[in-house]
Amino acid sequence: MDRKSLLDSVDAKAALDFVSMMVRHKTYSETEGETQLVKRMVQEMGAIGIDAHVHGFGDKGRSNAIGTLKGTGGGASLMYNGHLDTNPVTEGWTVDPWGGLVDDSFIYGIGVSNMKSSNAAFFCAIKALQDAGVKLKGDVVLTYVVGELQGGVGTEALVRDGYRADYFINGEPSDLVAVTMHAAALKFQIELTGDTRHLSKREEAVDALVAGCDLVGRLNTMTFSGAETEEHASVNRCHVGVIKAALGRELEEWRPPQVADFCVLKGSSRYAPGQTRDGVLADMEVELTALRARYPGLQTKLISMDTMEEKGLSLMPPYQVRRDSPIVTAINAAYLEVRGEEQPTGAITPTRFYGSDAGHLYELGGMEGIVCGSGGRYNTMPDERVDIVDYVDLIKVYMLTIMDICGVDDAA
């Protein structure tokens, strides 16, 4: 079968039915629903000839679904990685979040963008290749994980347990662009302590509220030292999301005639591969030193809130891949063949500021990979949805990428 006929053989209706099935599983983290979908994915993989099993980890009975399609030998191996857990349903939905509704243009449902459509697309890509009799030289490893929204605990566990491949595809929603870099995240809290006076003697005070307002704009425009390239610097961002100021650590509000002597700011920073958490904190301390100079008598304290062990969560490391990596060139070529245009590739907004399990595969697993999936533009909003054309095109892009990376055994 020629390549065009192979792509034309994709059964769009069956593919839509499959992603609808996945959406109908309510897979909030650490619930029975995620376990049920893990078991269902193991069954579905087994039904198309993939050697699949439940991979248990941790002390809470969590599990991933992992399958391996063995090749005939002589080709590179490829891992697909996608998470089954979803964000919570918010207000404002007009369709059933777990209904798996399909209309003429979209597939709807909580988690369909992040990231059940990509998960289904890779499964359907393998099934289409199997149905067409395509024999691959290299192994394909499918990892359907839980706990990505908890810092990637599922993927971290499978990597620590030795699962590897030569290359990986992570299907986070990117609207089919090829994301070659994303940031790591650091959460922080800054405490500013001033010196209160009644407004009649404001000139004698050290106003923590005014100092905090001054600091917000400076933090929100920061980049950090040590960026290897301009593209690395482009994934730098600092953002203050919370600011509170009043009297004392209890932030008493009933005496507004007094100058606020305590201010707390909370936020998050993003930094690139090659930069460090300690470096980011050091750069922020430079800003605080300058702030103290502008407000004599002000005391400052910077606290990293990134140690999340007490919550049993993992941390998302940064991720990158070289532009000439075989996995990047393969998915670029596949996209061009399917869509007839060049695939946008790089540290692309907004995905470059996200975290993903690609960070664990890259940093802990030492693998080269690409982040590319369907969905994105309608993510994390009421009536979350994915364009049908994007979903079907992604199946085809995945099919071609699998054949390119793993190799096709024409003699088998």
Short mmCIF file of C-alpha atoms in Angstrom, two decimals:
data_model
loop_
_atom_site.label_atom_id
_atom_site.label_comp_id
_atom_site.label_asym_id
_atom_site.label_seq_id
_atom_site.Cartn_x
_atom_site.Cartn_y
_atom_site.Cartn_z
CA MET A 1 0.00 0.00 0.00
CA ASP A 2 1.43 3.41 -0.96
CA ARG A 3 1.69 6.14 1.67
CA LYS A 4 -1.29 8.15 0.43
CA SER A 5 -3.51 5.10 0.44
CA LEU A 6 -2.22 4.23 3.90
CA LEU A 7 -3.19 7.65 5.25
CA ASP A 8 -6.54 7.52 3.48
CA SER A 9 -7.25 4.22 5.22
CA VAL A 10 -7.66 5.92 8.61
CA ASP A 11 -11.17 5.19 9.89
CA ALA A 12 -12.19 8.62 11.20
CA LYS A 13 -15.47 7.43 12.70
CA ALA A 14 -13.80 4.62 14.64
CA ALA A 15 -11.14 7.07 15.80
CA LEU A 16 -13.80 9.48 17.05
CA ASP A 17 -15.61 6.67 18.82
CA PHE A 18 -12.37 5.74 20.54
CA VAL A 19 -11.62 9.21 21.90
CA SER A 20 -15.25 9.55 23.00
CA MET A 21 -14.83 6.33 24.99
CA MET A 22 -11.81 7.83 26.73
CA VAL A 23 -13.63 11.07 27.55
CA ARG A 24 -16.50 9.15 29.15
CA HIS A 25 -14.10 7.92 31.83
CA LYS A 26 -13.96 10.48 34.66
CA THR A 27 -10.23 10.40 35.39
CA TYR A 28 -9.57 12.81 38.21
CA SER A 29 -6.28 12.11 39.98
CA GLU A 30 -6.31 9.44 42.67
CA THR A 31 -9.85 8.27 41.89
CA GLU A 32 -11.24 4.94 40.79
CA GLY A 33 -11.94 6.48 37.38
CA GLU A 34 -8.27 6.81 36.46
CA THR A 35 -7.66 3.20 37.46
CA GLN A 36 -10.57 2.04 35.32
CA LEU A 37 -9.23 3.85 32.25
CA VAL A 38 -5.74 2.46 32.87
CA LYS A 39 -7.22 -1.06 32.79
CA ARG A 40 -9.30 -0.23 29.71
CA MET A 41 -6.23 1.03 27.84
CA VAL A 42 -4.38 -2.17 28.69
CA GLN A 43 -7.31 -4.15 27.26
CA GLU A 44 -7.49 -1.99 24.12
CA MET A 45 -3.76 -2.31 23.48
CA GLY A 46 -3.89 -6.06 23.97
CA ALA A 47 -6.76 -6.33 21.49
CA ILE A 48 -4.57 -4.99 18.65
CA GLY A 49 -1.53 -7.15 19.40
CA ILE A 50 0.37 -4.90 21.79
CA ASP A 51 1.93 -6.62 24.79
CA ALA A 52 0.35 -4.49 27.55
CA HIS A 53 0.29 -4.47 31.32
CA VAL A 54 -0.63 -2.39 34.34
CA HIS A 55 2.42 -0.70 35.86
CA GLY A 56 1.83 -0.13 39.54
CA PHE A 57 3.83 2.39 41.54
CA GLY A 58 3.94 4.14 44.88
CA ASP A 59 2.14 3.27 48.09
CA LYS A 60 -1.30 4.57 47.07
CA GLY A 61 -2.17 1.92 44.49
CA ARG A 62 -1.59 4.21 41.51
CA SER A 63 -0.90 2.68 38.10
CA ASN A 64 -0.02 3.43 34.48
CA ALA A 65 -0.91 1.51 31.33
CA ILE A 66 2.17 0.42 29.38
CA GLY A 67 2.31 -1.50 26.13
CA THR A 68 5.10 -2.60 23.81
CA LEU A 69 4.71 -3.43 20.14
CA LYS A 70 7.81 -5.44 19.31
CA GLY A 71 9.49 -4.73 16.01
CA THR A 72 11.25 -7.21 13.76
CA GLY A 73 14.64 -5.73 14.68
CA GLY A 74 17.11 -3.22 13.32
CA GLY A 75 15.12 -0.02 13.91
CA ALA A 76 15.08 2.67 16.56
CA SER A 77 12.56 2.44 19.37
CA LEU A 78 9.90 5.09 19.98
CA MET A 79 7.95 5.83 23.16
CA TYR A 80 4.61 7.60 23.21
CA ASN A 81 3.78 9.36 26.48
CA GLY A 82 0.44 10.85 27.45
CA HIS A 83 -1.47 11.43 30.68
CA LEU A 84 -4.99 10.23 31.44
CA ASP A 85 -5.77 12.58 34.36
CA THR A 86 -7.78 15.73 33.65
CA ASN A 87 -8.44 19.15 35.07
CA PRO A 88 -11.66 19.58 37.07
CA VAL A 89 -14.89 20.63 35.39
CA THR A 90 -15.61 24.33 35.89
CA GLU A 91 -18.80 26.37 35.64
CA GLY A 92 -20.17 27.39 32.24
CA TRP A 93 -20.36 24.08 30.38
CA THR A 94 -23.24 23.73 27.92
CA VAL A 95 -22.54 20.07 27.04
CA ASP A 96 -21.95 17.02 29.22
CA PRO A 97 -18.24 17.17 30.17
CA TRP A 98 -18.07 13.36 30.15
CA GLY A 99 -20.41 12.74 27.24
CA GLY A 100 -17.79 12.48 24.49
CA LEU A 101 -20.02 14.54 22.18
CA VAL A 102 -18.97 14.79 18.53
CA ASP A 103 -20.56 17.25 16.10
CA ASP A 104 -19.57 18.31 12.59
CA SER A 105 -16.51 20.24 13.74
CA PHE A 106 -15.40 19.27 17.24
CA ILE A 107 -14.94 16.55 19.85
CA TYR A 108 -16.05 17.82 23.28
CA GLY A 109 -15.25 16.82 26.83
CA ILE A 110 -13.14 17.51 29.87
CA GLY A 111 -9.61 16.38 29.11
CA VAL A 112 -10.18 15.90 25.39
CA SER A 113 -7.64 18.64 24.70
CA ASN A 114 -5.43 17.92 27.69
CA MET A 115 -4.85 15.28 26.48
CA LYS A 116 -7.11 12.38 25.59
CA SER A 117 -7.32 13.24 21.89
CA SER A 118 -3.56 12.89 21.50
CA ASN A 119 -3.64 9.66 23.50
CA ALA A 120 -6.34 8.29 21.22
CA ALA A 121 -4.54 9.55 18.11
CA PHE A 122 -1.39 7.56 18.85
CA PHE A 123 -3.39 4.41 19.59
CA CYS A 124 -5.35 4.86 16.36
CA ALA A 125 -2.12 5.46 14.44
CA ILE A 126 -0.76 2.12 15.62
CA LYS A 127 -4.05 0.39 14.86
CA ALA A 128 -4.13 1.82 11.33
CA LEU A 129 -0.59 0.56 10.72
CA GLN A 130 -1.52 -2.86 12.11
CA ASP A 131 -4.68 -3.04 9.99
CA ALA A 132 -2.67 -2.18 6.87
CA GLY A 133 -0.14 -4.93 7.61
CA VAL A 134 2.77 -2.54 8.19
CA LYS A 135 5.61 -4.27 10.05
CA LEU A 136 7.96 -2.04 12.00
CA LYS A 137 11.62 -2.76 12.64
CA GLY A 138 11.87 -0.87 15.92
CA ASP A 139 9.79 -1.28 19.06
CA VAL A 140 6.98 1.11 19.93
CA VAL A 141 6.29 1.69 23.63
CA LEU A 142 2.98 3.26 24.64
CA THR A 143 2.84 4.81 28.11
CA TYR A 144 -0.53 6.08 29.31
CA VAL A 145 0.21 7.63 32.67
CA VAL A 146 -1.55 9.18 35.64
CA GLY A 147 -0.60 12.09 37.85
CA GLU A 148 0.80 14.51 35.27
CA LEU A 149 -1.26 17.26 36.87
CA GLN A 150 0.45 16.36 40.15
CA GLY A 151 3.89 17.05 38.76
CA GLY A 152 4.23 13.99 36.57
CA VAL A 153 4.39 11.31 39.27
CA GLY A 154 3.30 8.56 36.85
CA THR A 155 5.94 9.28 34.24
CA GLU A 156 8.62 9.82 36.86
CA ALA A 157 7.81 6.38 38.29
CA LEU A 158 7.99 4.56 34.96
CA VAL A 159 11.30 6.22 34.09
CA ARG A 160 12.75 5.33 37.49
CA ASP A 161 11.57 1.76 36.88
CA GLY A 162 13.69 1.57 33.74
CA TYR A 163 11.30 2.16 30.83
CA ARG A 164 13.20 3.77 27.97
CA ALA A 165 13.24 4.21 24.20
CA ASP A 166 15.59 5.86 21.73
CA TYR A 167 13.09 8.68 21.12
CA PHE A 168 9.77 9.84 22.51
CA ILE A 169 6.67 11.76 21.51
CA ASN A 170 4.76 13.53 24.26
CA GLY A 171 1.23 14.42 23.14
CA GLU A 172 0.59 17.54 25.24
CA PRO A 173 -1.83 19.92 23.44
CA SER A 174 0.19 22.08 21.06
CA ASP A 175 -2.26 22.56 18.15
CA LEU A 176 0.04 20.25 16.16
CA VAL A 177 3.10 22.50 16.35
CA ALA A 178 6.42 20.89 17.29
CA VAL A 179 7.53 22.21 20.68
CA THR A 180 11.29 21.82 21.12
CA MET A 181 11.68 23.53 24.49
CA HIS A 182 9.67 24.41 27.53
CA ALA A 183 10.45 25.91 30.89
CA ALA A 184 10.82 24.61 34.40
CA ALA A 185 8.74 26.24 37.10
CA LEU A 186 9.59 27.71 40.48
CA LYS A 187 6.97 28.94 42.94
CA PHE A 188 7.95 31.68 45.35
CA GLN A 189 6.74 33.84 48.20
CA ILE A 190 8.24 37.19 49.16
CA GLU A 191 7.64 38.82 52.54
CA LEU A 192 8.24 42.54 52.98
CA THR A 193 8.34 44.01 56.49
CA GLY A 194 8.17 47.78 56.94
CA ASP A 195 7.55 50.15 59.82
CA THR A 196 4.07 51.51 60.48
CA ARG A 197 2.96 55.03 61.42
CA HIS A 198 -0.34 56.84 61.41
CA LEU A 199 -1.01 58.55 58.10
CA SER A 200 -0.29 61.87 59.82
CA LYS A 201 3.34 60.74 60.14
CA ARG A 202 3.53 58.76 56.90
CA GLU A 203 6.88 60.32 56.04
CA GLU A 204 8.46 58.48 58.97
CA ALA A 205 7.07 55.09 57.93
CA VAL A 206 8.46 52.29 55.77
CA ASP A 207 5.47 51.43 53.62
CA ALA A 208 5.48 47.72 52.79
CA LEU A 209 2.44 48.10 50.51
CA VAL A 210 4.08 50.77 48.33
CA ALA A 211 7.29 48.74 48.20
CA GLY A 212 5.31 45.66 47.17
CA CYS A 213 3.57 47.53 44.37
CA ASP A 214 6.96 48.80 43.18
CA LEU A 215 8.34 45.27 43.21
CA VAL A 216 5.53 43.64 41.19
CA GLY A 217 6.31 45.47 37.96
CA ARG A 218 10.02 44.75 38.28
CA LEU A 219 9.52 41.05 38.90
CA ASN A 220 7.01 40.74 36.08
CA THR A 221 9.57 42.03 33.57
CA MET A 222 12.51 39.89 34.77
CA THR A 223 14.61 37.52 32.76
CA PHE A 224 17.27 35.42 34.44
CA SER A 225 21.01 35.11 34.02
CA GLY A 226 22.69 32.15 32.36
CA ALA A 227 20.41 31.71 29.33
CA GLU A 228 22.37 29.84 26.66
CA THR A 229 20.65 31.51 23.68
CA GLU A 230 17.98 34.09 22.95
CA GLU A 231 15.51 31.23 22.51
CA HIS A 232 16.37 29.98 25.99
CA ALA A 233 15.87 33.49 27.36
CA SER A 234 12.46 33.57 25.66
CA VAL A 235 11.13 30.93 28.05
CA ASN A 236 12.05 33.10 31.05
CA ARG A 237 9.13 34.66 32.83
CA CYS A 238 8.35 35.82 36.34
CA HIS A 239 4.81 36.56 37.46
CA VAL A 240 3.27 37.75 40.71
CA GLY A 241 -0.26 36.40 41.07
CA VAL A 242 -1.03 37.37 44.67
CA ILE A 243 -0.26 40.50 46.71
CA LYS A 244 -1.62 41.24 50.16
CA ALA A 245 -0.68 44.06 52.52
CA ALA A 246 -1.97 45.36 55.85
CA LEU A 247 -0.89 45.50 59.49
CA GLY A 248 1.23 42.72 60.91
CA ARG A 249 1.59 39.12 59.79
CA GLU A 250 -2.11 38.62 60.42
CA LEU A 251 -2.76 41.34 57.83
CA GLU A 252 -5.23 43.22 60.03
CA GLU A 253 -7.46 45.40 57.86
CA TRP A 254 -9.45 47.36 60.43
CA ARG A 255 -6.95 50.25 60.74
CA PRO A 256 -6.56 51.62 57.21
CA PRO A 257 -5.39 55.01 58.56
CA GLN A 258 -2.10 53.28 59.40
CA VAL A 259 0.68 52.57 56.92
CA ALA A 260 0.86 48.87 56.03
CA ASP A 261 3.92 47.29 57.60
CA PHE A 262 3.64 43.80 56.11
CA CYS A 263 3.22 42.69 52.50
CA VAL A 264 3.29 39.21 51.02
CA LEU A 265 3.65 38.42 47.32
CA LYS A 266 3.21 34.99 45.76
CA GLY A 267 4.10 34.03 42.23
CA SER A 268 5.88 31.71 39.84
CA SER A 269 8.96 31.90 37.65
CA ARG A 270 9.82 30.01 34.49
CA TYR A 271 13.38 29.26 33.40
CA ALA A 272 15.11 27.38 30.60
CA PRO A 273 17.24 24.25 30.38
CA GLY A 274 20.75 25.20 31.46
CA GLN A 275 19.49 27.72 33.98
CA THR A 276 19.01 26.68 37.60
CA ARG A 277 16.58 27.17 40.45
CA ASP A 278 19.39 28.59 42.58
CA GLY A 279 20.32 31.01 39.82
CA VAL A 280 16.76 32.25 39.52
CA LEU A 281 16.53 32.80 43.27
CA ALA A 282 19.87 34.65 43.23
CA ASP A 283 18.62 36.97 40.46
CA MET A 284 15.47 37.68 42.45
CA GLU A 285 17.59 38.48 45.51
CA VAL A 286 19.37 41.12 43.43
CA GLU A 287 15.99 42.79 42.85
CA LEU A 288 15.25 42.64 46.57
CA THR A 289 18.61 44.23 47.38
CA ALA A 290 17.75 47.10 45.05
CA LEU A 291 14.30 47.36 46.63
CA ARG A 292 15.79 47.72 50.11
CA ALA A 293 18.02 50.49 48.80
CA ARG A 294 14.99 52.37 47.50
CA TYR A 295 13.08 51.87 50.77
CA PRO A 296 15.58 52.23 53.63
CA GLY A 297 14.57 50.17 56.64
CA LEU A 298 12.58 47.63 54.62
CA GLN A 299 13.24 43.96 55.40
CA THR A 300 12.78 41.28 52.72
CA LYS A 301 12.53 37.50 52.73
CA LEU A 302 12.39 35.28 49.63
CA ILE A 303 10.99 31.78 50.09
CA SER A 304 11.09 29.05 47.46
CA MET A 305 7.81 27.12 47.57
CA ASP A 306 9.03 24.47 45.14
CA THR A 307 9.71 21.79 47.73
CA MET A 308 6.44 19.92 47.46
CA GLU A 309 7.41 16.61 49.06
CA GLU A 310 4.94 17.13 51.87
CA LYS A 311 2.14 16.92 49.29
CA GLY A 312 3.60 13.84 47.61
CA LEU A 313 4.06 15.76 44.36
CA SER A 314 6.87 15.80 41.87
CA LEU A 315 8.36 18.85 40.16
CA MET A 316 8.37 19.49 36.43
CA PRO A 317 11.90 19.93 35.07
CA PRO A 318 12.65 21.82 31.84
CA TYR A 319 12.82 20.10 28.47
CA GLN A 320 14.57 20.69 25.15
CA VAL A 321 15.57 18.87 22.00
CA ARG A 322 17.97 19.87 19.25
CA ARG A 323 16.36 20.99 16.01
CA ASP A 324 18.27 18.41 13.95
CA SER A 325 17.27 15.46 16.15
CA PRO A 326 15.82 12.59 14.10
CA ILE A 327 12.53 12.84 16.01
CA VAL A 328 12.17 16.53 15.13
CA THR A 329 13.01 16.06 11.46
CA ALA A 330 10.68 13.04 11.29
CA ILE A 331 7.67 14.83 12.70
CA ASN A 332 8.41 17.94 10.60
CA ALA A 333 8.45 15.79 7.46
CA ALA A 334 5.26 14.00 8.46
CA TYR A 335 3.44 17.28 9.08
CA LEU A 336 4.58 18.60 5.70
CA GLU A 337 3.33 15.47 3.96
CA VAL A 338 -0.05 15.55 5.71
CA ARG A 339 -0.75 19.28 5.56
CA GLY A 340 1.37 20.51 2.67
CA GLU A 341 3.07 23.22 4.75
CA GLU A 342 5.99 23.61 7.11
CA GLN A 343 5.34 22.70 10.72
CA PRO A 344 5.85 25.55 13.20
CA THR A 345 8.74 24.40 15.38
CA GLY A 346 10.56 25.80 18.40
CA ALA A 347 9.94 27.29 21.83
CA ILE A 348 6.46 28.43 20.89
CA THR A 349 4.07 30.52 22.98
CA PRO A 350 2.16 29.63 25.09
CA THR A 351 3.44 26.05 25.29
CA ARG A 352 6.98 27.15 26.10
CA PHE A 353 5.77 28.33 29.52
CA TYR A 354 3.98 25.06 30.35
CA GLY A 355 5.35 22.04 32.12
CA SER A 356 4.98 18.50 30.81
CA ASP A 357 6.11 14.94 31.37
CA ALA A 358 8.62 15.55 28.57
CA GLY A 359 10.77 17.14 31.26
CA HIS A 360 11.02 13.83 33.15
CA LEU A 361 11.70 11.85 29.96
CA TYR A 362 14.41 14.33 28.95
CA GLU A 363 16.09 15.04 32.30
CA LEU A 364 15.58 11.82 34.25
CA GLY A 365 15.32 9.44 31.31
CA GLY A 366 17.99 11.00 29.12
CA MET A 367 15.85 10.62 26.00
CA GLU A 368 15.40 12.82 22.94
CA GLY A 369 11.82 13.66 22.11
CA ILE A 370 9.25 16.07 20.78
CA VAL A 371 6.10 17.58 22.27
CA CYS A 372 3.31 17.57 19.69
CA GLY A 373 -0.38 16.98 20.17
CA SER A 374 -3.89 18.00 19.18
CA GLY A 375 -5.88 20.55 21.15
CA GLY A 376 -4.70 23.69 22.83
CA ARG A 377 -6.76 26.61 21.64
CA TYR A 378 -9.86 25.45 23.54
CA ASN A 379 -8.01 24.01 26.51
CA THR A 380 -8.86 24.76 30.17
CA MET A 381 -12.19 26.42 29.38
CA PRO A 382 -15.89 25.50 29.43
CA ASP A 383 -16.89 23.20 26.56
CA GLU A 384 -13.27 22.08 26.11
CA ARG A 385 -12.96 20.70 22.60
CA VAL A 386 -10.65 19.68 19.76
CA ASP A 387 -11.06 20.27 16.04
CA ILE A 388 -11.87 16.99 14.30
CA VAL A 389 -9.58 17.86 11.40
CA ASP A 390 -6.67 18.37 13.82
CA TYR A 391 -7.36 15.07 15.53
CA VAL A 392 -7.48 13.10 12.29
CA ASP A 393 -4.43 14.89 10.89
CA LEU A 394 -2.52 14.08 14.08
CA ILE A 395 -3.24 10.37 13.62
CA LYS A 396 -1.65 10.62 10.18
CA VAL A 397 1.31 12.64 11.43
CA TYR A 398 1.91 10.05 14.13
CA MET A 399 1.67 7.20 11.59
CA LEU A 400 4.35 8.68 9.34
CA THR A 401 6.59 9.59 12.27
CA ILE A 402 6.38 6.06 13.67
CA MET A 403 7.33 4.57 10.30
CA ASP A 404 10.21 7.02 9.86
CA ILE A 405 11.70 6.53 13.33
CA CYS A 406 11.14 2.78 13.71
CA GLY A 407 11.63 1.83 10.08
CA VAL A 408 9.40 -0.39 7.97
CA ASP A 409 10.35 -4.01 7.35
CA ASP A 410 9.23 -4.58 3.77
CA ALA A 411 10.48 -8.15 3.87
CA ALA A 412 8.33 -9.16 6.83
#
